[in-house]
Coordinates of C-alpha atoms in Angstrom, one line a residue:
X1 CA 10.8 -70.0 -21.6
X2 CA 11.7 -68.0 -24.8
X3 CA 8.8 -69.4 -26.6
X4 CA 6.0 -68.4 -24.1
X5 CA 7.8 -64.7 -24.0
X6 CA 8.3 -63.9 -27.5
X7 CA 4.0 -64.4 -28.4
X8 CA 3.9 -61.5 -25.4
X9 CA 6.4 -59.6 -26.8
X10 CA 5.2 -59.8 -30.9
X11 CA 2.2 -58.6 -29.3
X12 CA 3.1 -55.7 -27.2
X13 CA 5.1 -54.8 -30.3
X14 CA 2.5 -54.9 -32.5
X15 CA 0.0 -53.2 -30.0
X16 CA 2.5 -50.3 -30.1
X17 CA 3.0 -49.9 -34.0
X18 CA -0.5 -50.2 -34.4
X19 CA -1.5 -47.6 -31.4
X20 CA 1.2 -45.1 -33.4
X21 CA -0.3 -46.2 -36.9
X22 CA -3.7 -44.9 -34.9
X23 CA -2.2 -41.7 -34.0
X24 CA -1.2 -40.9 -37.3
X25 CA -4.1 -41.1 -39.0
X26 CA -5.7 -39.5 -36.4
X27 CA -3.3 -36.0 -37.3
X28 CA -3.4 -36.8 -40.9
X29 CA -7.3 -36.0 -40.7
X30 CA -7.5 -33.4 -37.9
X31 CA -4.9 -31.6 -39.8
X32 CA -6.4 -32.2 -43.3
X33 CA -9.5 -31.3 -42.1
X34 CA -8.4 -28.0 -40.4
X35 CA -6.7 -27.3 -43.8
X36 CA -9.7 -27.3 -46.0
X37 CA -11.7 -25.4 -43.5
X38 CA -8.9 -22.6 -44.0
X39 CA -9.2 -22.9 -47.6
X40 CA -12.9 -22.5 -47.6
X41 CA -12.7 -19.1 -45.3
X42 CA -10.0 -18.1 -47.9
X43 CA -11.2 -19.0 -51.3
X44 CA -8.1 -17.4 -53.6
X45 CA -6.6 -19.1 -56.3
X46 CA -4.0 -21.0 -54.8
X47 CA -5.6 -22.0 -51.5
X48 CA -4.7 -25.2 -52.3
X49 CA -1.3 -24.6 -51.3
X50 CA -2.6 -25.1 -47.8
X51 CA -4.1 -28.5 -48.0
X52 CA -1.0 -29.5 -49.8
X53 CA 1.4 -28.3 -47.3
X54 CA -0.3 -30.2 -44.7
X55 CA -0.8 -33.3 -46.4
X56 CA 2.9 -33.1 -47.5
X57 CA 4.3 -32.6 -44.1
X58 CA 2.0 -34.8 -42.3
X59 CA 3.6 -37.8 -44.0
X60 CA 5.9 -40.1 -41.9
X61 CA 5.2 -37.9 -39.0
X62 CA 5.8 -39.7 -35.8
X63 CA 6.4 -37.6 -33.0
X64 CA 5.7 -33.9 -32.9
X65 CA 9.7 -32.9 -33.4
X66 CA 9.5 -35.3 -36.8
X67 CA 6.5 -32.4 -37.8
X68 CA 8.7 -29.3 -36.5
X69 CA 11.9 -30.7 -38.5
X70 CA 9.5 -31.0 -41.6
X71 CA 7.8 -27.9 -40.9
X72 CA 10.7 -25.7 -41.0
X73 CA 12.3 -27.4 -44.2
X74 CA 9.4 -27.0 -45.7
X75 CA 8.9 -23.3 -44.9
X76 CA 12.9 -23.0 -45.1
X77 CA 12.4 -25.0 -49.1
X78 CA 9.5 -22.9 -50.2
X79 CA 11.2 -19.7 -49.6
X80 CA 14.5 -20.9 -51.7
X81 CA 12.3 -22.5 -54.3
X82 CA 10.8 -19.4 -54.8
X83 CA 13.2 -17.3 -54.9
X84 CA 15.2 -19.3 -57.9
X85 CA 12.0 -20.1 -59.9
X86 CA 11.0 -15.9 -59.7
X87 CA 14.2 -15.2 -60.8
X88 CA 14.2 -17.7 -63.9
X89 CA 10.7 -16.5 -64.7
X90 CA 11.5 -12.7 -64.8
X91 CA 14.7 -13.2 -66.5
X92 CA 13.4 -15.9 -69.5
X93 CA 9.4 -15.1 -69.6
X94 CA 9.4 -16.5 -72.9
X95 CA 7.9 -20.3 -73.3
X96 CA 11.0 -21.7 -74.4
X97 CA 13.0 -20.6 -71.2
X98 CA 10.0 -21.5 -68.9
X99 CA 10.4 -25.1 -70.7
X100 CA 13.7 -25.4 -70.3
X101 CA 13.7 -24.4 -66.5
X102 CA 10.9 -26.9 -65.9
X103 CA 13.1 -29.7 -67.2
X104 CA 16.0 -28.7 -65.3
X105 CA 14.1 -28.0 -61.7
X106 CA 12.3 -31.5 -62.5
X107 CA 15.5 -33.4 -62.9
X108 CA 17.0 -31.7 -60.0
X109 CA 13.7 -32.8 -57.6
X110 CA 14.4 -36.5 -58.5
X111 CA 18.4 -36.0 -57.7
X112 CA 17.9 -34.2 -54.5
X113 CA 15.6 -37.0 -53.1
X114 CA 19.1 -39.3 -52.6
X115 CA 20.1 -37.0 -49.7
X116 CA 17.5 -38.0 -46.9
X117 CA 18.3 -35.8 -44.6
X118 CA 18.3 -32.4 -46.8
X119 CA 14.3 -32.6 -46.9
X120 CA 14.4 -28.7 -47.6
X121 CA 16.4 -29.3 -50.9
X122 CA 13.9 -31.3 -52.2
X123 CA 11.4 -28.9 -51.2
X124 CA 13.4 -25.9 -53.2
X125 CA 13.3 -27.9 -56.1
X126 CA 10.4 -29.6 -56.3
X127 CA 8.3 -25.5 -55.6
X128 CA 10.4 -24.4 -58.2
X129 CA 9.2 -26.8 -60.4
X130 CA 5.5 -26.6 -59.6
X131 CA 6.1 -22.5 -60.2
X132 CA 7.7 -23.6 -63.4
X133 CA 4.6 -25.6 -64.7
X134 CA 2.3 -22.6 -62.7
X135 CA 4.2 -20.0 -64.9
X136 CA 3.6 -22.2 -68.3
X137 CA 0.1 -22.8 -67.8
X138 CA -0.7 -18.7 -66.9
X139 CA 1.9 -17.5 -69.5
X140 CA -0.7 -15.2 -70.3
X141 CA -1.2 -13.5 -67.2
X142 CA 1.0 -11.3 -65.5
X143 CA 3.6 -13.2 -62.7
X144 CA 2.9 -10.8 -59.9
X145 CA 5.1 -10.7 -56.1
X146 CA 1.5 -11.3 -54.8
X147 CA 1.0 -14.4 -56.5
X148 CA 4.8 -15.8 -55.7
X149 CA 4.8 -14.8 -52.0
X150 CA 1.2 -14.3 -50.8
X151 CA -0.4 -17.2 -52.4
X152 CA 2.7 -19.7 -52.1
X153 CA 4.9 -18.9 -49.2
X154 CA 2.1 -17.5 -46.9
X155 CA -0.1 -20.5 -47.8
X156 CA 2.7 -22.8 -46.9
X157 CA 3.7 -21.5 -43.5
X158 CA 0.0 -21.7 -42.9
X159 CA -0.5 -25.3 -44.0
X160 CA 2.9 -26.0 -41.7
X161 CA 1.8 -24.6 -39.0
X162 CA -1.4 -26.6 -39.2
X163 CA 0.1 -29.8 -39.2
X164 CA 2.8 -29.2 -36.6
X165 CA -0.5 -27.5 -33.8
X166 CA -1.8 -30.9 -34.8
X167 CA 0.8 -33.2 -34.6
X168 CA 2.0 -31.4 -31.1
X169 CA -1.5 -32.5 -29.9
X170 CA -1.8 -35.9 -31.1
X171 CA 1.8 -37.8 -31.7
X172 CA 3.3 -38.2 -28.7
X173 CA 6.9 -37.3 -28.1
X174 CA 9.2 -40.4 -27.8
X175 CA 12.8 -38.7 -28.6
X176 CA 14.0 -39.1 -24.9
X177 CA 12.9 -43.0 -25.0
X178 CA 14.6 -43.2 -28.4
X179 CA 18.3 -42.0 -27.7
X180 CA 18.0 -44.7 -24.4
X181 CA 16.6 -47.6 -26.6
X182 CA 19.4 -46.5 -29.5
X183 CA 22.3 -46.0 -26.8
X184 CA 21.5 -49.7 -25.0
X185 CA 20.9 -51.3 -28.7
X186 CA 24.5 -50.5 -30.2
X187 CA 25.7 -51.5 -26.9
X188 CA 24.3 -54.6 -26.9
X189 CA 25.3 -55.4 -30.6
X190 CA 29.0 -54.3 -29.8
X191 CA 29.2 -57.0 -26.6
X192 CA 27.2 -59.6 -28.4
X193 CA 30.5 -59.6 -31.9
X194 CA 32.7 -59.1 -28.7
X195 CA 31.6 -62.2 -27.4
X196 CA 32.0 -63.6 -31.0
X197 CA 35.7 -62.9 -30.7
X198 CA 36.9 -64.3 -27.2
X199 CA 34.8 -67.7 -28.1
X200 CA 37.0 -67.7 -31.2
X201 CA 40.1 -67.9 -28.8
X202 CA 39.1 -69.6 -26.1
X203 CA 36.5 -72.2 -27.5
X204 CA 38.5 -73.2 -30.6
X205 CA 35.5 -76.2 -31.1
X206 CA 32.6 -73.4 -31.1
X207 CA 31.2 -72.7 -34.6
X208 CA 30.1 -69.0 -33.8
X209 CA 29.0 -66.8 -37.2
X210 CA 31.3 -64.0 -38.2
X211 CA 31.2 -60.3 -37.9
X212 CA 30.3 -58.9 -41.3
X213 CA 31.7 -55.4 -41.9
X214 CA 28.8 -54.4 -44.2
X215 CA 26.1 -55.7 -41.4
X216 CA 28.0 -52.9 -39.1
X217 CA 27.8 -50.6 -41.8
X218 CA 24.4 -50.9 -42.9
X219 CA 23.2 -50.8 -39.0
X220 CA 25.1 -47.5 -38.8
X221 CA 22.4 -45.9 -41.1
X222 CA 20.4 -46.4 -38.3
X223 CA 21.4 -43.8 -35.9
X224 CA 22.5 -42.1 -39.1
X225 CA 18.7 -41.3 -39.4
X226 CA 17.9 -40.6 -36.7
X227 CA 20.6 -37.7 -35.7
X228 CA 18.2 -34.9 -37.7
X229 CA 15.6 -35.9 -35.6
X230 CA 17.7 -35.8 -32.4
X231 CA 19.2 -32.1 -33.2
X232 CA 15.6 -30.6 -32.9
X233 CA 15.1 -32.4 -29.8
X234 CA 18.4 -31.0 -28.2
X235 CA 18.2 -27.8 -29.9
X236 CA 19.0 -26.0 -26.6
X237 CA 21.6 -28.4 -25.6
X238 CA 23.9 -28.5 -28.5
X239 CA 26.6 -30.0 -26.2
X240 CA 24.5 -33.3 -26.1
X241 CA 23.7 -33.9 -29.2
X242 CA 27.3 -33.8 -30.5
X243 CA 28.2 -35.6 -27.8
X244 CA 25.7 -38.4 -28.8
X245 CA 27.3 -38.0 -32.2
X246 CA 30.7 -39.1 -31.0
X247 CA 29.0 -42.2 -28.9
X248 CA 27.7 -43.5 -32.0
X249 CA 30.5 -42.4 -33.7
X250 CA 32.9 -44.4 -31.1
X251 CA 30.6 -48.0 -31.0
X252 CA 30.7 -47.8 -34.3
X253 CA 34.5 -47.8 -34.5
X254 CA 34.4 -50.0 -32.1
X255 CA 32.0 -52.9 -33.8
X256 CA 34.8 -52.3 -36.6
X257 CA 37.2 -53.1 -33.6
X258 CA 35.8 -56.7 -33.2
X259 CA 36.0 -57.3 -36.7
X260 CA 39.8 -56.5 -36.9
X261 CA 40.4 -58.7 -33.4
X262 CA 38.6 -61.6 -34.9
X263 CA 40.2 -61.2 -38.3
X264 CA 43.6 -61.2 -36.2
X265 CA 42.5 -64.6 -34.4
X266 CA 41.6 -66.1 -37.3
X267 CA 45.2 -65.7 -38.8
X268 CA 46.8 -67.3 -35.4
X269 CA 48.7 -71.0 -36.2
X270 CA 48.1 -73.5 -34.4
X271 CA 50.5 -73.7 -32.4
X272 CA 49.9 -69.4 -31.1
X273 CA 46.3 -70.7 -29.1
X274 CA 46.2 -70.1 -25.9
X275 CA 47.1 -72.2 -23.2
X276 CA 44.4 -72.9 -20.5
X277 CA 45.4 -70.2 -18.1
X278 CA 45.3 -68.0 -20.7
X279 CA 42.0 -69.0 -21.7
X280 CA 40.8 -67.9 -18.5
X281 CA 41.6 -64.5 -18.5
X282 CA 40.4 -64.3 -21.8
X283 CA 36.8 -65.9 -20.1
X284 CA 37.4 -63.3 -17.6
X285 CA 37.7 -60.5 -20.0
X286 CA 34.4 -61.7 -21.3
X287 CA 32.7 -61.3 -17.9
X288 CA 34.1 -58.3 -16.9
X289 CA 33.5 -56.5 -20.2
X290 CA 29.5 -57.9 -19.7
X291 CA 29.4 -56.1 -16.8
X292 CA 31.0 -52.9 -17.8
X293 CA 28.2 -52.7 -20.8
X294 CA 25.4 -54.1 -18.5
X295 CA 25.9 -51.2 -16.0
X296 CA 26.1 -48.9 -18.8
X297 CA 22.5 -50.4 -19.9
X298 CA 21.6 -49.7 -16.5
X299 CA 22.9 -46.2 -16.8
X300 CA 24.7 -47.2 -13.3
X301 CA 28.3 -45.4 -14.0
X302 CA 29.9 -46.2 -10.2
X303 CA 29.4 -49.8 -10.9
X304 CA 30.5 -49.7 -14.6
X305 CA 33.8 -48.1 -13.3
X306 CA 34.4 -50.6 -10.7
X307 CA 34.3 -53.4 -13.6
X308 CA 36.6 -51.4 -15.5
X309 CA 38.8 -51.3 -12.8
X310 CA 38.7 -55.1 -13.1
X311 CA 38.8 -55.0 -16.3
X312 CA 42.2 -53.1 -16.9
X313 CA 44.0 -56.0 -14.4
X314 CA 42.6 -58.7 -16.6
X315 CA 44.2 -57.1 -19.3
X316 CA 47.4 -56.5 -17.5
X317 CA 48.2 -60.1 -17.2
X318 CA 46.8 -61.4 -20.8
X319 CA 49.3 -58.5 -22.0
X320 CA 51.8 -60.4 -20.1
X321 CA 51.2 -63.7 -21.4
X322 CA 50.2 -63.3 -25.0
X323 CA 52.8 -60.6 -25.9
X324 CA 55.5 -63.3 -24.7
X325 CA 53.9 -65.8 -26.5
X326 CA 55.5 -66.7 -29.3
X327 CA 53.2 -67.0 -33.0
X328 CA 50.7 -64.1 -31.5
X329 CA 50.1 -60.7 -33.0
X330 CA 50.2 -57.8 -31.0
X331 CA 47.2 -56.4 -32.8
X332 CA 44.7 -58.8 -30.2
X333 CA 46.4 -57.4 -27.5
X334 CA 46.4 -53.6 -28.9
X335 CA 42.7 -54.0 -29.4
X336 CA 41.6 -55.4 -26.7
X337 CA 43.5 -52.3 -24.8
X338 CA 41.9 -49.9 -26.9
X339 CA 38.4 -51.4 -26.7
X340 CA 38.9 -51.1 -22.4
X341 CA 39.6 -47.2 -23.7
X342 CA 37.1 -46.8 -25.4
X343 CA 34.5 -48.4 -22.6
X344 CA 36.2 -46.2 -20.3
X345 CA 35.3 -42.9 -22.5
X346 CA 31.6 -44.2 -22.7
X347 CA 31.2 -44.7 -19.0
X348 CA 33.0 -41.4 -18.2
X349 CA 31.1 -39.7 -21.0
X350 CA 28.6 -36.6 -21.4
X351 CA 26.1 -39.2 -22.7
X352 CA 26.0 -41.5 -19.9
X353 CA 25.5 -38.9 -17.2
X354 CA 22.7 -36.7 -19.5
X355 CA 20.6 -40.3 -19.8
X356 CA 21.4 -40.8 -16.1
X357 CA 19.8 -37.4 -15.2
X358 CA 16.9 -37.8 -17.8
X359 CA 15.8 -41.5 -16.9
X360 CA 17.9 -42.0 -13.6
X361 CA 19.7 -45.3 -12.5
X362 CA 18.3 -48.3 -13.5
X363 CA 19.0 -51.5 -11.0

């Protein structure tokens, strides 16, 4: 059965990237077009700003809030950029200080690139640095406010606001979608190392892969990304978005979680395993726990509390028989306790109910 789904699912993959791949191209050349067709009716010296602009905030557009985040840190860049580079070419007009100011704007482009997520840093650095080069190449002309505001800022907003009419009009907007897909992925990758864990205890013959702390990390950048794109779409509902924060925040922690539990199994002598019935509330623990995070997928929070419920008297009696076991940490107990806490903050949580509203309850 998995072999005849995944062909149909490659394909409605691909169909998608490719309809999105469309779509971009699609705004690149509206919006490029539209650009030099502003130029043309305003043929200055630097219209090329305009073109530029666009092109530059077109790039690795994919929904129309990607374009509105890179349209105001571009604006938001430009105005700093100039700001710093007018000031260093009023104060040191001479070729040697323009020189030296190019070198150090230039080196401070490439550095600001490492932080991702402060596009309008780069932007400041990188227009100071094109000013810089500007001011070297018309050191014999006269730097006037016209020329550093009319013919760079203006032309800028312009070229923005090009891209992002465009971009409204032709991406479409998929941040809603996003945060559901992101929310049920991390819950799915936290149940799947769970399940890693109680095979470890109760299957002592399994040969499951381990839970690689770097794995968790590096899947963290993830959602990491995408919270700049997720602060424009709750712009008015600030409340959300920092609440999504501390869901991913919390799975996180609590993919970490696993890796302690199964770190503390591992340690266990032989003679600390669990005894059949114990085994079986651990298998129950399992189940229970699949349900709470399948009725969170589902967005369903009545029936995710119910399991809970279930949940918490599972974990009353295995705290009852492995804390008088003798040989077993109290760590697997502790964690298991505080991974029910944490599932019981998620289902209870501002997240749940704002996808809930948004999307509705999924059966």
């Amino acid at each position: 059965m998995t072999d005849s789904i995944r062909p149909d699912t490659v394909k409605r993959i691909r169909k998608k990237r490719d309809s999105l791949l469309l779509r971009q191209m699609l705004s690149m050349g509206l919006s490029m077009l539209t650009a030099e067709i502003v130029s043309m009716l305003y043929p200055v010296d630097q219209s090329f700003w305009i073109a530029l602009t666009t092109f530059c905030v077109c790039l690795y557009i994919s929904t129309p809030l990607t374009a509105l985040r890179r349209t105001a840190h571009r604006i938001l860049g430009s105005i700093y950029g100039v700001i710093i580079a007018g000031i260093a070419c009023l104060c040191f007009p001479e070729t040697a200080g323009l020189l030296t100011f190019l070198v150090l704007f230039s080196g401070l482009t490439l550095w600001s690139r490492a932080f991702m997520s402060l596009y309008w840093l780069f932007v400041s650095f990188m227009t100071a640095s094109v000013i810089m080069l500007l001011a070297l190449l018309m050191r014999h002309t006269s730097l006037t406010p016209d020329y550093l505001i009319t013919e760079r800022v203006a032309f800028t907003i312009l070229g923005a606001a090009i891209s992002l009419i465009i971009s409204s009009l032709v991406m479409p907007a998929t941040e809603r979608l996003d945060m559901l897909r992101t929310y049920r992925h991390y819950l799915t990758m936290f149940y799947l190392e769970y399940r890693i864990c109680v095979f470890r205890l109760t299957e002592t013959g399994r040969n499951d892969s381990g839970i690689n702390p770097r794995d968790i990390f590096k899947s963290s950048r993830t959602y990491q990304e995408k919270l700049p794109v997720w602060r424009y779409a709750l712009l008015f509902n600030v409340f959300i978005y920092r609440s999504f924060v501390r869901f991913l925040h919390r799975i996180h922690k609590m993919r970490l979680m696993n890796r302690v539990l199964l770190t503390s199994i591992s340690t266990l002598p032989p003679e600390a395993l669990p005894d059949p019935e114990t085994k079986e509330l651990l298998s129950h623990n399992r189940t229970e726990t699949k349900k709470v995070i399948l009725s969170l997928i589902r967005l369903n929070r009545d029936a995710a509390s119910s399991h809970l419920a279930r949940l918490a008297e599972i974990n009353s009696l295995l705290e009852k028989r492995l804390l008088g076991q003798k040989g077993v940490s109290a760590t697997i107990m502790l964690t298991l306790r505080e991974l029910e806490s944490d599932l019981s903050h998620l289902a209870g949580g501002a997240v749940q109910m704002y996808l809930t509203y948004k999307n509705g309850s999924r059966d």
